[in-house]
Amino acid sequence: MNRLSIALFILLVIGSSRPLVAQNRNANLTDADKIAGLSLFWSEARYNFAYFDKTKVNWDSAYRAFIPQVLSTRTTYDYYRTLERFCALLNDGHTNVYAPWSVLGYSTYVPLQLLAIDQKIYVSQVLKGLSDSVPIGSELLTVNDQPIRQYLDQKVFPYVSASTEHHKWNNALFRLWSATSDTTTVYPMTFRTPDGKTIRFDSRLFSQRERNQSQWLRGNGTSPAKSQLSRLTMQPGNIAHVELNSFGDKKVIDQFKDMLPQLRSAKGIILDIRQNGGGNSDIGAEILKYFTAEKRLVGSAWRTREHRAAYKAWGTWQAKSPYDSTKAKTDPWYRRSYQTFTGDFWYAGDTMTYDNDLNEPRLSMPVVVLAGNQTASAAEDLLVIIRQLKTTRIPILGEPSMGTTGQPLPFDLPGGGSARICTKRDTYVNGTDFVGVGVKPDILVKPTVQSLISGRDVVLERALAVLTSSPSAIGKK
């Protein structure tokens, strides 16, 4: 079984060192290519997508409605924007359309980082030199003279593929400026500052390179540490804070093992996967072995749609009458034919399990895990394993995870773009969904506007308080 489950593919691509291709925003595809790309995405989803029951869309009718829309696009950029709207109807974070970099480039940011709190948008970080212009904690009110909610509803949300409401909002902030891709368009914005003043700030789009070469500032005037695969910092009370920011590289296992001498002398450990967008589920399981003596770690159960042409042909006749659930219980051929015709026959895969064969001493001190809205895919698979531990209690603090995982089917599209379709449906062993919901924390802790202004990490602070005030509540169930 392939356990590789990559989340937030676009983030990984943006972070790559791939050279920028010369841009031609006026390029256009032939009508044949436009229809071929739309048809390929429709067809792959029709036969392989794992979550049609989570949508409210008639997929065939939507396909017909989008044919004239894609034909009327005047540039490749507009064409891919239209495909993104088509894709977004499926409401899935592992089902996406990616435009070619030849028309996107790197010009996709203003010099502010934003955070959604209770469906309002606040400035969480600014580039150095701008803190006097736009104070951290300011609420974004308008973009292009439109109220922000209206702007989101018209220009952003219809293009966002997301499995949960919080994923939709986070993704929207990442794509807030995707209605254009050049560095000449100026976005006028208004903000309400923390002291109640309304201010205006106009900004062009910054390139990825400009952002990477600049210094970000938090509310307390400090700069966040540079992103890296993992990091160990010792907190007050000899508490080890271990950041595991990706499971996309097996090096993180070796880096974790290098931390073991310090971890063994710590009084408590905080495993932080709030920024972990996924990778290989095996990596998280391998690290978890150090925190439990349970001999078998149990992850998600999975299933995928199964299609056999002859059964669909037989099902065309069976479906002329309403589904007979009584007959289906005693006649497997009838059940399979009918369900194959309707696209609802499933192959049940094996439950993800890992033998805990670790020969080294376990880490026996209290442990908590920090998760959040950016915790996705293989990182969520780790949370599912933790949730299903039978004898070991490891509390999860923070916010619900992103609520999206699975095995995407990737394929190329005309003009240099690509897409992927989620083909695998993961659940808890008892069949309960966490995709579309997120793994909920044991202790809910969310950032506040005041924590942005002060630059405090309230989730980390709460974890430290739990480990120092009630460590006996952690460990055995």
Short mmCIF file of C-alpha atoms in Angstrom, two decimals:
data_model
loop_
_atom_site.label_atom_id
_atom_site.label_comp_id
_atom_site.label_asym_id
_atom_site.label_seq_id
_atom_site.Cartn_x
_atom_site.Cartn_y
_atom_site.Cartn_z
CA MET A 1 0.00 0.00 0.00
CA ASN A 2 1.28 3.41 -0.92
CA ARG A 3 1.21 5.57 2.19
CA LEU A 4 2.58 8.69 0.54
CA SER A 5 0.01 11.43 0.99
CA ILE A 6 1.23 14.89 0.08
CA ALA A 7 -0.74 17.90 1.28
CA LEU A 8 -0.55 21.48 0.16
CA PHE A 9 1.30 20.56 -3.02
CA ILE A 10 1.28 24.15 -4.16
CA LEU A 11 3.23 25.24 -1.09
CA LEU A 12 5.93 22.72 -1.87
CA VAL A 13 6.16 23.92 -5.45
CA ILE A 14 6.40 27.55 -4.42
CA GLY A 15 9.19 26.67 -2.02
CA SER A 16 11.21 24.90 -4.70
CA SER A 17 14.19 26.31 -6.53
CA ARG A 18 12.55 25.88 -9.93
CA PRO A 19 13.61 28.76 -12.19
CA LEU A 20 11.00 31.27 -13.26
CA VAL A 21 9.84 30.78 -16.84
CA ALA A 22 9.40 33.81 -19.08
CA GLN A 23 5.84 34.96 -18.64
CA ASN A 24 3.28 35.56 -21.38
CA ARG A 25 -0.02 36.44 -19.79
CA ASN A 26 -1.68 36.96 -23.17
CA ALA A 27 -1.07 33.39 -24.34
CA ASN A 28 -4.15 31.35 -25.11
CA LEU A 29 -4.98 27.70 -25.76
CA THR A 30 -6.84 26.28 -28.73
CA ASP A 31 -10.51 25.46 -28.26
CA ALA A 32 -9.62 21.77 -28.62
CA ASP A 33 -7.11 22.00 -25.75
CA LYS A 34 -9.59 23.88 -23.58
CA ILE A 35 -12.24 21.19 -24.01
CA ALA A 36 -9.67 18.41 -23.61
CA GLY A 37 -8.43 19.78 -20.26
CA LEU A 38 -11.92 20.31 -18.86
CA SER A 39 -13.00 16.87 -20.06
CA LEU A 40 -9.97 15.13 -18.59
CA PHE A 41 -10.55 16.66 -15.16
CA TRP A 42 -14.28 15.86 -15.29
CA SER A 43 -13.63 12.27 -16.37
CA GLU A 44 -10.91 11.50 -13.80
CA ALA A 45 -13.09 12.89 -11.03
CA ARG A 46 -16.20 11.08 -12.28
CA TYR A 47 -14.54 7.67 -11.97
CA ASN A 48 -12.05 8.21 -9.15
CA PHE A 49 -13.11 10.99 -6.77
CA ALA A 50 -13.75 9.67 -3.25
CA TYR A 51 -16.10 12.29 -1.80
CA PHE A 52 -19.02 12.99 -4.12
CA ASP A 53 -21.38 12.43 -1.19
CA LYS A 54 -19.78 15.44 0.51
CA THR A 55 -20.68 17.74 -2.39
CA LYS A 56 -24.02 19.09 -3.53
CA VAL A 57 -23.08 19.21 -7.20
CA ASN A 58 -24.46 17.35 -10.20
CA TRP A 59 -21.07 16.67 -11.74
CA ASP A 60 -22.29 15.94 -15.27
CA SER A 61 -24.48 19.05 -15.35
CA ALA A 62 -21.62 21.17 -14.03
CA TYR A 63 -19.38 19.83 -16.80
CA ARG A 64 -21.87 20.86 -19.48
CA ALA A 65 -22.25 24.32 -17.89
CA PHE A 66 -18.50 24.90 -17.91
CA ILE A 67 -17.97 24.03 -21.60
CA PRO A 68 -19.01 27.50 -22.86
CA GLN A 69 -17.19 29.11 -19.95
CA VAL A 70 -13.81 27.60 -20.80
CA LEU A 71 -14.33 28.30 -24.51
CA SER A 72 -14.93 31.98 -23.78
CA THR A 73 -11.65 32.46 -21.87
CA ARG A 74 -9.20 34.75 -23.67
CA THR A 75 -5.94 33.76 -22.01
CA THR A 76 -4.40 30.63 -20.51
CA TYR A 77 -4.48 32.40 -17.15
CA ASP A 78 -8.25 32.94 -17.40
CA TYR A 79 -8.71 29.35 -18.56
CA TYR A 80 -7.00 27.95 -15.47
CA ARG A 81 -8.95 30.29 -13.23
CA THR A 82 -12.10 28.80 -14.74
CA LEU A 83 -10.83 25.25 -14.17
CA GLU A 84 -10.13 26.18 -10.56
CA ARG A 85 -13.77 27.20 -10.13
CA PHE A 86 -14.85 23.89 -11.64
CA CYS A 87 -12.53 21.99 -9.29
CA ALA A 88 -13.67 23.97 -6.23
CA LEU A 89 -17.19 22.54 -6.65
CA LEU A 90 -15.82 19.28 -5.20
CA ASN A 91 -14.93 20.88 -1.85
CA ASP A 92 -11.77 18.83 -1.28
CA GLY A 93 -8.32 19.92 -0.18
CA HIS A 94 -6.56 17.06 -1.97
CA THR A 95 -8.28 17.80 -5.29
CA ASN A 96 -6.73 20.76 -7.08
CA VAL A 97 -5.90 22.49 -10.35
CA TYR A 98 -2.50 24.16 -10.74
CA ALA A 99 -1.90 26.75 -13.43
CA PRO A 100 1.42 26.68 -15.30
CA TRP A 101 4.14 28.85 -13.81
CA SER A 102 4.62 30.47 -17.21
CA VAL A 103 1.48 32.53 -16.50
CA LEU A 104 1.66 32.72 -12.70
CA GLY A 105 5.26 33.43 -11.81
CA TYR A 106 5.97 34.45 -8.27
CA SER A 107 3.98 37.68 -7.99
CA THR A 108 1.31 36.66 -5.54
CA TYR A 109 1.83 38.54 -2.26
CA VAL A 110 1.41 41.86 -0.55
CA PRO A 111 3.93 42.64 2.22
CA LEU A 112 1.56 41.52 4.97
CA GLN A 113 0.72 38.19 6.54
CA LEU A 114 -2.90 37.72 7.50
CA LEU A 115 -4.76 35.43 9.88
CA ALA A 116 -8.46 34.63 10.08
CA ILE A 117 -9.94 34.80 13.58
CA ASP A 118 -13.66 34.09 13.84
CA GLN A 119 -14.00 34.79 10.10
CA LYS A 120 -12.43 38.21 10.37
CA ILE A 121 -9.01 38.91 8.88
CA TYR A 122 -6.17 40.46 10.87
CA VAL A 123 -2.58 41.41 10.16
CA SER A 124 -0.35 38.89 11.95
CA GLN A 125 3.08 39.88 10.58
CA VAL A 126 4.48 42.71 8.46
CA LEU A 127 7.67 43.24 6.51
CA LYS A 128 10.22 45.32 8.38
CA GLY A 129 9.59 49.00 7.86
CA LEU A 130 5.82 48.71 7.52
CA SER A 131 4.78 48.26 11.13
CA ASP A 132 4.10 51.99 11.47
CA SER A 133 1.99 51.96 8.30
CA VAL A 134 -0.14 48.92 9.15
CA PRO A 135 -0.01 47.97 12.84
CA ILE A 136 -0.13 44.28 13.66
CA GLY A 137 -3.59 43.31 14.85
CA SER A 138 -5.29 45.62 12.35
CA GLU A 139 -8.47 44.21 10.81
CA LEU A 140 -8.72 44.14 7.02
CA LEU A 141 -11.98 45.88 6.04
CA THR A 142 -11.89 46.40 2.26
CA VAL A 143 -9.92 45.38 -0.82
CA ASN A 144 -10.32 47.30 -4.07
CA ASP A 145 -13.02 49.36 -2.33
CA GLN A 146 -15.12 46.24 -1.72
CA PRO A 147 -16.01 45.03 1.79
CA ILE A 148 -13.68 42.13 2.48
CA ARG A 149 -16.43 39.52 2.79
CA GLN A 150 -17.90 40.61 -0.55
CA TYR A 151 -14.44 40.50 -2.12
CA LEU A 152 -13.87 36.99 -0.76
CA ASP A 153 -17.26 35.76 -1.94
CA GLN A 154 -16.75 37.10 -5.46
CA LYS A 155 -13.00 36.87 -6.14
CA VAL A 156 -11.58 34.21 -3.84
CA PHE A 157 -13.89 31.59 -2.30
CA PRO A 158 -15.28 30.32 -5.64
CA TYR A 159 -11.72 29.31 -6.63
CA VAL A 160 -10.71 27.65 -3.35
CA SER A 161 -10.61 23.85 -3.03
CA ALA A 162 -11.07 23.03 0.64
CA SER A 163 -12.48 20.25 2.80
CA THR A 164 -13.41 22.29 5.88
CA GLU A 165 -14.56 25.82 6.58
CA HIS A 166 -11.35 26.72 8.40
CA HIS A 167 -9.30 25.27 5.54
CA LYS A 168 -11.33 27.39 3.10
CA TRP A 169 -10.54 30.55 5.02
CA ASN A 170 -6.85 29.79 5.42
CA ASN A 171 -6.56 28.89 1.75
CA ALA A 172 -8.42 32.07 0.83
CA LEU A 173 -5.85 34.20 2.65
CA PHE A 174 -3.09 32.43 0.75
CA ARG A 175 -4.95 33.14 -2.52
CA LEU A 176 -6.31 36.56 -1.64
CA TRP A 177 -4.51 38.22 -4.53
CA SER A 178 -4.87 35.48 -7.14
CA ALA A 179 -7.28 37.48 -9.30
CA THR A 180 -4.14 38.82 -10.97
CA SER A 181 -0.50 37.75 -11.19
CA ASP A 182 1.45 40.87 -12.13
CA THR A 183 3.49 43.31 -10.06
CA THR A 184 1.90 46.43 -11.52
CA THR A 185 -1.64 46.03 -10.18
CA VAL A 186 -2.06 48.05 -7.00
CA TYR A 187 -4.43 46.81 -4.33
CA PRO A 188 -6.02 49.56 -2.23
CA MET A 189 -6.94 48.27 1.22
CA THR A 190 -8.47 49.75 4.34
CA PHE A 191 -7.85 48.54 7.87
CA ARG A 192 -9.20 49.21 11.34
CA THR A 193 -6.21 49.55 13.66
CA PRO A 194 -6.23 48.15 17.21
CA ASP A 195 -6.92 51.66 18.54
CA GLY A 196 -10.00 51.99 16.32
CA LYS A 197 -8.68 54.21 13.51
CA THR A 198 -9.49 53.45 9.86
CA ILE A 199 -6.43 53.66 7.63
CA ARG A 200 -5.72 53.09 3.95
CA PHE A 201 -2.78 51.11 2.57
CA ASP A 202 -2.06 50.62 -1.13
CA SER A 203 0.29 47.86 -2.23
CA ARG A 204 1.44 46.22 -5.42
CA LEU A 205 2.09 42.50 -5.43
CA PHE A 206 5.50 41.39 -4.19
CA SER A 207 7.42 38.50 -5.71
CA GLN A 208 8.39 35.38 -3.78
CA ARG A 209 12.01 36.47 -4.07
CA GLU A 210 11.28 39.89 -2.55
CA ARG A 211 9.49 38.26 0.37
CA ASN A 212 12.26 35.77 1.00
CA GLN A 213 14.88 38.52 1.09
CA SER A 214 12.90 40.63 3.57
CA GLN A 215 12.53 40.40 7.31
CA TRP A 216 9.17 39.68 8.89
CA LEU A 217 8.16 41.21 12.22
CA ARG A 218 5.69 39.96 14.82
CA GLY A 219 3.75 42.10 17.25
CA ASN A 220 6.55 42.12 19.83
CA GLY A 221 9.07 43.39 17.26
CA THR A 222 10.90 40.07 16.90
CA SER A 223 11.30 38.07 13.72
CA PRO A 224 10.08 34.47 13.51
CA ALA A 225 12.74 31.82 13.12
CA LYS A 226 13.48 30.73 9.57
CA SER A 227 11.43 27.75 8.49
CA GLN A 228 13.28 24.44 8.66
CA LEU A 229 12.47 20.75 8.66
CA SER A 230 12.69 20.40 12.45
CA ARG A 231 13.85 22.41 15.43
CA LEU A 232 14.49 21.80 19.14
CA THR A 233 14.31 24.62 21.66
CA MET A 234 14.36 24.25 25.42
CA GLN A 235 11.60 26.09 27.26
CA PRO A 236 11.38 27.12 30.93
CA GLY A 237 11.10 24.20 33.35
CA ASN A 238 13.34 22.02 31.15
CA ILE A 239 10.50 21.43 28.68
CA ALA A 240 11.62 20.44 25.17
CA HIS A 241 9.75 22.06 22.28
CA VAL A 242 10.20 19.89 19.18
CA GLU A 243 8.93 21.32 15.90
CA LEU A 244 8.33 18.75 13.16
CA ASN A 245 7.38 20.92 10.18
CA SER A 246 7.13 18.30 7.43
CA PHE A 247 6.91 14.57 6.91
CA GLY A 248 7.94 15.00 3.28
CA ASP A 249 11.61 14.18 3.92
CA LYS A 250 12.87 11.15 5.84
CA LYS A 251 15.73 13.27 7.15
CA VAL A 252 13.34 14.47 9.85
CA ILE A 253 13.60 11.02 11.49
CA ASP A 254 17.39 11.30 11.74
CA GLN A 255 17.09 14.85 13.00
CA PHE A 256 14.68 13.69 15.69
CA LYS A 257 17.07 10.89 16.71
CA ASP A 258 19.85 13.46 17.02
CA MET A 259 17.67 15.26 19.60
CA LEU A 260 17.26 12.16 21.77
CA PRO A 261 20.15 12.86 24.21
CA GLN A 262 18.56 16.20 25.13
CA LEU A 263 15.03 14.83 25.10
CA ARG A 264 15.89 12.04 27.53
CA SER A 265 16.88 14.59 30.15
CA ALA A 266 13.81 16.82 29.64
CA LYS A 267 10.95 16.94 32.14
CA GLY A 268 8.36 17.16 29.39
CA ILE A 269 8.13 17.26 25.59
CA ILE A 270 5.96 19.31 23.26
CA LEU A 271 5.66 17.86 19.75
CA ASP A 272 4.62 20.74 17.50
CA ILE A 273 3.10 19.83 14.11
CA ARG A 274 1.05 23.00 13.63
CA GLN A 275 2.92 23.87 10.41
CA ASN A 276 3.23 20.29 9.14
CA GLY A 277 1.41 19.94 5.82
CA GLY A 278 2.08 16.23 5.42
CA GLY A 279 4.32 13.92 3.43
CA ASN A 280 4.79 10.24 4.23
CA SER A 281 2.62 8.79 7.00
CA ASP A 282 5.34 6.28 7.92
CA ILE A 283 7.58 9.10 9.19
CA GLY A 284 5.18 10.28 11.88
CA ALA A 285 4.53 6.71 12.98
CA GLU A 286 8.27 6.03 13.26
CA ILE A 287 8.73 9.05 15.56
CA LEU A 288 5.67 8.16 17.64
CA LYS A 289 7.22 4.79 18.52
CA TYR A 290 9.49 6.62 20.96
CA PHE A 291 6.49 7.79 22.99
CA THR A 292 4.51 4.59 23.56
CA ALA A 293 5.18 0.96 24.42
CA GLU A 294 2.11 -0.24 22.54
CA LYS A 295 3.18 -3.01 20.19
CA ARG A 296 0.94 -1.99 17.31
CA LEU A 297 0.07 1.53 16.18
CA VAL A 298 -3.25 1.75 14.37
CA GLY A 299 -3.91 4.48 11.83
CA SER A 300 -6.75 5.17 9.44
CA ALA A 301 -8.92 2.71 7.58
CA TRP A 302 -9.34 3.43 3.90
CA ARG A 303 -11.43 2.61 0.88
CA THR A 304 -11.51 3.59 -2.77
CA ARG A 305 -14.13 3.41 -5.49
CA GLU A 306 -13.99 0.34 -7.73
CA HIS A 307 -15.18 0.24 -11.33
CA ARG A 308 -15.62 -2.82 -13.55
CA ALA A 309 -17.18 -2.12 -16.92
CA ALA A 310 -19.33 -5.26 -17.14
CA TYR A 311 -20.92 -4.60 -13.75
CA LYS A 312 -21.80 -1.09 -14.85
CA ALA A 313 -23.37 -2.52 -18.00
CA TRP A 314 -25.44 -4.96 -15.96
CA GLY A 315 -26.30 -2.16 -13.57
CA THR A 316 -27.91 -0.10 -16.33
CA TRP A 317 -30.77 -2.61 -16.30
CA GLN A 318 -30.95 -2.99 -12.53
CA ALA A 319 -31.12 0.79 -12.06
CA LYS A 320 -34.32 1.05 -14.06
CA SER A 321 -36.03 0.20 -10.77
CA PRO A 322 -35.41 1.69 -7.30
CA TYR A 323 -32.63 0.10 -5.26
CA ASP A 324 -33.86 -2.93 -3.34
CA SER A 325 -31.85 -2.95 -0.10
CA THR A 326 -33.38 -6.28 0.98
CA LYS A 327 -32.36 -7.99 -2.25
CA ALA A 328 -28.92 -6.41 -2.03
CA LYS A 329 -28.27 -8.22 1.26
CA THR A 330 -28.72 -11.65 -0.32
CA ASP A 331 -27.63 -11.04 -3.91
CA PRO A 332 -24.03 -9.73 -4.17
CA TRP A 333 -24.23 -9.58 -7.99
CA TYR A 334 -27.29 -7.32 -7.83
CA ARG A 335 -25.70 -5.09 -5.18
CA ARG A 336 -22.44 -4.76 -7.07
CA SER A 337 -24.09 -4.12 -10.45
CA TYR A 338 -26.40 -1.45 -9.11
CA GLN A 339 -23.73 0.31 -7.05
CA THR A 340 -21.15 0.17 -9.86
CA PHE A 341 -23.63 1.84 -12.21
CA THR A 342 -24.23 4.62 -9.67
CA GLY A 343 -20.51 4.96 -8.90
CA ASP A 344 -20.93 3.84 -5.31
CA PHE A 345 -19.17 0.47 -5.16
CA TRP A 346 -16.07 0.48 -2.96
CA TYR A 347 -12.94 -1.57 -2.40
CA ALA A 348 -12.06 -1.71 1.30
CA GLY A 349 -8.31 -1.46 1.83
CA ASP A 350 -6.26 -2.55 4.78
CA THR A 351 -6.10 -0.46 7.94
CA MET A 352 -2.80 1.38 8.26
CA THR A 353 -0.87 -0.36 11.05
CA TYR A 354 2.73 -0.18 12.24
CA ASP A 355 4.58 -2.72 14.36
CA ASN A 356 6.31 -0.95 17.21
CA ASP A 357 9.59 -2.87 17.13
CA LEU A 358 11.73 -0.13 18.67
CA ASN A 359 14.63 -1.57 20.65
CA GLU A 360 15.65 1.68 22.34
CA PRO A 361 14.25 2.96 25.64
CA ARG A 362 11.08 4.99 25.23
CA LEU A 363 10.71 8.62 26.26
CA SER A 364 8.72 8.24 29.46
CA MET A 365 8.18 11.90 30.42
CA PRO A 366 4.81 13.65 29.82
CA VAL A 367 4.18 14.57 26.17
CA VAL A 368 1.66 16.83 24.46
CA VAL A 369 1.10 17.48 20.76
CA LEU A 370 0.34 20.88 19.23
CA ALA A 371 -1.85 20.83 16.11
CA GLY A 372 -3.76 23.44 14.16
CA ASN A 373 -5.55 24.44 11.00
CA GLN A 374 -2.35 23.99 8.94
CA THR A 375 -1.79 20.42 10.19
CA ALA A 376 -2.71 18.29 7.19
CA SER A 377 -2.52 14.99 5.37
CA ALA A 378 0.19 12.67 6.75
CA ALA A 379 0.44 14.89 9.84
CA GLU A 380 -3.25 14.30 10.43
CA ASP A 381 -2.61 10.58 10.00
CA LEU A 382 -0.28 10.88 13.01
CA LEU A 383 -3.06 12.53 15.02
CA VAL A 384 -5.40 9.68 14.09
CA ILE A 385 -2.87 7.14 15.41
CA ILE A 386 -2.53 9.14 18.64
CA ARG A 387 -6.32 9.28 19.00
CA GLN A 388 -6.51 5.47 18.71
CA LEU A 389 -3.78 4.57 21.20
CA LYS A 390 -5.26 2.17 23.73
CA THR A 391 -3.03 2.58 26.77
CA THR A 392 -1.07 5.79 26.17
CA ARG A 393 -2.57 9.25 26.61
CA ILE A 394 -0.98 12.05 24.57
CA PRO A 395 -3.19 15.18 24.69
CA ILE A 396 -3.62 17.27 21.55
CA LEU A 397 -3.71 21.05 22.06
CA GLY A 398 -4.55 23.83 19.63
CA GLU A 399 -7.14 23.95 16.85
CA PRO A 400 -8.78 21.33 14.63
CA SER A 401 -6.50 20.01 11.92
CA MET A 402 -7.07 20.92 8.28
CA GLY A 403 -9.34 17.94 7.65
CA THR A 404 -7.86 16.74 4.37
CA THR A 405 -5.86 13.66 3.52
CA GLY A 406 -5.91 10.85 0.97
CA GLN A 407 -4.03 9.64 -2.09
CA PRO A 408 -4.21 12.12 -4.97
CA LEU A 409 -4.09 11.00 -8.60
CA PRO A 410 -1.89 13.54 -10.48
CA PHE A 411 -2.10 14.28 -14.20
CA ASP A 412 -1.00 16.95 -16.67
CA LEU A 413 -3.28 19.49 -18.33
CA PRO A 414 -2.91 21.39 -21.61
CA GLY A 415 -0.65 24.42 -21.58
CA GLY A 416 1.73 23.18 -18.91
CA GLY A 417 -0.56 23.02 -15.90
CA SER A 418 -1.57 20.03 -13.80
CA ALA A 419 -4.26 18.69 -11.52
CA ARG A 420 -4.90 15.99 -8.95
CA ILE A 421 -7.96 14.06 -7.77
CA CYS A 422 -8.34 12.53 -4.30
CA THR A 423 -8.94 8.79 -4.81
CA LYS A 424 -8.73 7.41 -1.26
CA ARG A 425 -11.15 7.92 1.60
CA ASP A 426 -9.60 7.74 5.06
CA THR A 427 -11.54 7.36 8.31
CA TYR A 428 -10.98 6.31 11.88
CA VAL A 429 -11.06 2.53 12.27
CA ASN A 430 -14.70 2.69 13.39
CA GLY A 431 -15.65 4.45 10.14
CA THR A 432 -15.95 7.97 11.55
CA ASP A 433 -14.81 10.68 9.13
CA PHE A 434 -12.12 13.16 10.02
CA VAL A 435 -11.73 14.44 6.45
CA GLY A 436 -14.11 17.37 6.14
CA VAL A 437 -14.03 17.83 9.91
CA GLY A 438 -10.45 17.80 11.14
CA VAL A 439 -9.00 15.99 14.13
CA LYS A 440 -10.30 17.97 17.08
CA PRO A 441 -7.96 18.84 19.94
CA ASP A 442 -8.45 17.72 23.52
CA ILE A 443 -7.81 21.29 24.62
CA LEU A 444 -8.96 24.03 22.24
CA VAL A 445 -6.59 27.01 22.16
CA LYS A 446 -6.86 29.65 19.43
CA PRO A 447 -4.82 32.78 18.68
CA THR A 448 -6.50 36.04 19.62
CA VAL A 449 -6.12 39.54 18.28
CA GLN A 450 -4.38 40.47 21.50
CA SER A 451 -1.91 37.61 21.11
CA LEU A 452 -1.05 38.89 17.62
CA ILE A 453 -0.43 42.37 18.99
CA SER A 454 1.77 41.07 21.81
CA GLY A 455 3.52 38.48 19.66
CA ARG A 456 2.69 35.70 22.13
CA ASP A 457 2.27 32.06 21.17
CA VAL A 458 -0.76 31.26 23.32
CA VAL A 459 -0.90 27.63 22.19
CA LEU A 460 2.69 26.98 23.26
CA GLU A 461 2.08 28.82 26.52
CA ARG A 462 -0.92 26.63 27.29
CA ALA A 463 1.07 23.49 26.54
CA LEU A 464 3.79 24.61 28.96
CA ALA A 465 1.15 25.26 31.61
CA VAL A 466 -0.36 21.80 31.14
CA LEU A 467 3.01 20.08 31.41
CA THR A 468 4.09 21.99 34.49
CA SER A 469 0.79 22.09 36.40
CA SER A 470 -0.78 18.69 35.72
CA PRO A 471 1.82 16.28 34.27
CA SER A 472 0.24 13.35 36.10
CA ALA A 473 -2.83 13.63 33.81
CA ILE A 474 -0.62 12.72 30.84
CA GLY A 475 0.75 9.28 30.06
CA LYS A 476 -1.41 6.26 30.84
CA LYS A 477 -5.09 6.16 29.94
#
